[in-house]
XYZ file of C-alpha atoms in Angstrom:
250
model
C -16.605 -4.289 7.255
C -14.283 -7.169 8.171
C -15.314 -10.825 8.474
C -15.281 -10.825 12.271
C -17.643 -7.835 12.440
C -20.013 -9.494 9.973
C -20.203 -12.695 12.029
C -20.679 -10.856 15.318
C -23.479 -8.729 13.867
C -25.112 -11.828 12.399
C -24.970 -13.690 15.705
C -26.240 -10.654 17.603
C -29.255 -10.436 15.279
C -29.955 -14.152 15.723
C -30.051 -13.695 19.493
C -32.244 -10.588 19.175
C -34.745 -12.493 17.056
C -35.066 -14.989 19.872
C -35.348 -12.256 22.486
C -36.185 -8.695 21.391
C -34.911 -7.373 24.731
C -31.447 -8.841 24.139
C -29.121 -5.818 24.193
C -25.603 -5.109 23.038
C -24.568 -4.990 26.696
C -26.027 -8.486 27.185
C -24.194 -9.686 24.079
C -20.936 -8.228 25.419
C -21.493 -9.972 28.754
C -22.103 -13.257 26.912
C -18.830 -12.770 25.020
C -17.017 -11.795 28.257
C -15.945 -8.365 27.042
C -17.178 -4.819 27.682
C -19.868 -3.166 25.568
C -17.654 -0.276 24.463
C -14.961 -2.613 23.161
C -17.540 -4.799 21.408
C -19.209 -1.774 19.815
C -15.910 -0.651 18.290
C -15.212 -4.162 16.985
C -18.678 -4.312 15.405
C -18.078 -0.998 13.644
C -14.649 -2.133 12.476
C -12.943 0.644 14.429
C -10.930 -1.799 16.540
C -9.166 -4.865 15.165
C -8.671 -7.400 17.983
C -5.780 -9.820 18.240
C -6.182 -13.233 16.633
C -6.291 -14.903 20.050
C -9.092 -12.647 21.312
C -11.029 -13.045 18.059
C -10.722 -16.818 18.419
C -12.130 -16.610 21.960
C -15.161 -14.695 20.663
C -15.748 -17.181 17.867
C -15.428 -20.142 20.210
C -18.029 -18.674 22.579
C -20.372 -18.410 19.594
C -19.600 -22.000 18.459
C -18.597 -20.826 14.981
C -17.588 -23.541 12.522
C -13.901 -24.136 11.785
C -14.102 -22.908 8.173
C -15.531 -19.560 9.242
C -12.998 -19.256 12.050
C -10.147 -19.760 9.599
C -11.635 -17.189 7.203
C -11.898 -14.642 10.014
C -8.356 -15.225 11.243
C -7.028 -14.944 7.694
C -8.877 -11.657 7.166
C -7.503 -10.265 10.450
C -3.953 -11.090 9.390
C -4.524 -9.268 6.095
C -6.080 -6.250 7.821
C -3.267 -5.997 10.380
C -0.700 -6.260 7.595
C -2.432 -3.419 5.766
C -2.600 -1.327 8.935
C 1.096 -1.957 9.560
C 1.903 -0.533 6.136
C -0.308 2.455 6.873
C 1.512 3.026 10.166
C 4.851 2.897 8.343
C 3.588 5.509 5.930
C 2.377 7.696 8.792
C 5.726 7.309 10.540
C 7.487 8.345 7.356
C 5.079 11.264 7.102
C 6.035 12.352 10.603
C 9.742 11.994 9.877
C 9.324 14.450 7.007
C 7.453 16.832 9.299
C 10.060 16.478 12.066
C 12.831 17.663 9.783
C 10.728 20.572 8.598
C 8.739 21.859 11.542
C 8.263 19.435 14.444
C 7.887 20.902 17.929
C 8.302 19.199 21.306
C 4.572 19.685 21.941
C 3.806 17.538 18.891
C 5.649 14.572 20.391
C 3.888 14.853 23.743
C 0.440 15.327 22.193
C 0.957 12.273 20.000
C 1.628 10.163 23.075
C -1.275 11.630 25.065
C -3.581 10.890 22.140
C -2.814 7.198 22.702
C -4.283 7.464 26.200
C -7.454 9.418 25.386
C -9.405 11.314 22.769
C -8.342 14.904 23.284
C -11.098 17.448 23.978
C -10.851 21.252 24.338
C -11.171 20.885 28.119
C -8.339 18.339 28.228
C -6.154 20.529 26.006
C -6.663 23.382 28.467
C -5.554 21.136 31.339
C -2.516 19.962 29.364
C -1.501 23.567 28.679
C -1.436 24.205 32.447
C 0.539 21.016 33.153
C 3.119 21.818 30.465
C 3.145 25.537 31.333
C 2.415 26.697 27.779
C -0.327 28.971 26.516
C -3.610 27.347 25.384
C -3.101 29.049 22.008
C 0.355 27.472 21.520
C -0.949 24.029 22.452
C -3.995 24.372 20.187
C -1.725 25.342 17.301
C 0.363 22.190 17.825
C -2.792 20.063 18.038
C -4.239 21.589 14.857
C -0.985 20.923 12.988
C -1.074 17.235 13.979
C -4.702 17.055 12.847
C -3.794 18.596 9.471
C -0.975 16.083 9.099
C -3.488 13.293 9.872
C -1.295 11.925 12.656
C -3.856 11.873 15.457
C -5.718 8.595 15.899
C -7.257 6.735 18.792
C -5.026 3.664 18.689
C -1.879 5.684 18.237
C 1.166 4.769 16.213
C 4.762 4.125 17.140
C 6.518 6.332 19.671
C 8.613 9.140 18.286
C 12.165 10.176 18.839
C 14.393 13.028 17.762
C 16.669 10.253 16.495
C 14.416 9.564 13.511
C 15.890 12.434 11.497
C 19.259 14.212 11.107
C 19.978 16.017 14.354
C 21.518 18.900 12.410
C 18.003 20.311 11.981
C 17.663 23.347 14.272
C 14.137 22.437 15.381
C 15.397 19.035 16.578
C 18.107 20.678 18.648
C 15.394 22.905 20.122
C 13.343 19.808 21.004
C 16.293 18.211 22.775
C 17.065 21.415 24.662
C 13.466 21.568 25.876
C 13.412 17.948 27.052
C 16.751 18.387 28.854
C 15.336 21.502 30.549
C 12.271 19.482 31.608
C 14.571 16.760 32.971
C 16.330 19.326 35.181
C 12.986 20.673 36.428
C 11.768 17.124 37.143
C 14.645 16.649 39.617
C 13.060 19.358 41.793
C 9.449 18.242 41.233
C 9.268 14.444 41.311
C 10.282 11.927 43.941
C 13.121 9.587 43.014
C 10.612 6.720 42.849
C 9.155 8.396 39.734
C 12.367 9.298 37.972
C 15.977 8.234 37.433
C 18.991 10.488 37.107
C 22.419 8.974 36.666
C 25.558 10.132 34.935
C 28.744 8.395 33.908
C 31.957 10.262 33.245
C 34.539 8.043 31.580
C 37.699 8.082 29.526
C 37.717 5.984 26.374
C 39.551 5.613 23.060
C 37.734 7.809 20.556
C 37.517 4.842 18.188
C 35.048 3.181 20.619
C 32.527 6.038 20.558
C 30.494 4.535 17.668
C 30.062 1.379 19.783
C 28.859 3.445 22.755
C 26.359 5.222 20.496
C 25.096 1.868 19.263
C 24.586 0.699 22.873
C 22.522 3.834 23.578
C 20.496 3.284 20.408
C 19.749 -0.335 21.383
C 18.724 0.802 24.867
C 16.334 3.354 23.387
C 14.894 0.721 21.029
C 14.368 -1.731 23.914
C 12.492 0.909 25.908
C 10.410 1.714 22.836
C 9.461 -1.968 22.375
C 8.583 -2.273 26.068
C 6.320 0.778 25.863
C 4.331 -0.860 23.068
C 3.509 -3.964 25.121
C 0.020 -3.895 26.676
C -0.952 -0.721 24.829
C -4.394 -0.698 26.427
C -2.794 -0.287 29.867
C -0.875 2.908 29.090
C -1.485 5.585 31.700
C 1.360 8.122 31.735
C 3.832 9.882 29.441
C 7.596 9.705 30.083
C 10.571 11.084 28.218
C 14.074 9.611 28.113
C 16.835 12.019 27.084
C 20.264 10.469 26.651
C 23.170 12.819 26.036
C 26.614 11.583 24.999
C 29.121 14.370 24.520
C 32.861 15.003 24.843
C 34.055 16.885 27.924
C 37.641 17.265 26.766
C 40.158 15.603 24.515
C 43.741 14.727 25.498
C 44.861 16.734 22.472
C 43.285 19.803 24.089
C 45.468 19.345 27.174
C 48.829 18.809 25.525
């Protein structure tokens, strides 16, 4: 149990001793947060930001020394969690090369929005037009790899491993197929389709690839802002490929 949880539990008990009817919901209202969020913080399942933790401590009039101890412990916990996330990301990279499927990537993102239940998996199978059995298999594999968690980890990309792997080419083919289908399904306000055909010295292609990589990374960073407000899953597929070479025409 982290220092913040200990203090919150202590202060909750103090208030309950004064009023036996004082509930967790009342405590949450006093702290200006919701009961579900507070419950997870008390159990140590959710680690709040330093700024939010400071707000809680200030509402409880906690002394400066204790505040500093709490903030220090949160920094240490978040640092530890960051290392764990790196390890999980590395774990996924290994799995991607070996046996990743496009359903894995989508399920990982959906798991950031909700805790997946059998009923929700059935709905997802209809939305993605795959059999419930195939989707359940993908879900079970992620569970075995210990990659499903409520808070989610970083987004995933087929760029995180050598694209020579056949399963990664299959993933890209599937997402490109879905992009074509989306043109017939979704209004332009919900999608973007643009192409650029250009001639360029071949020596500049590495620079173009770097631009695309930076664009992907910027989108990835943007998607991880305000994680609690995530509500939908999108895919960006960028394809850079030669159409013809002047040497082919001579």
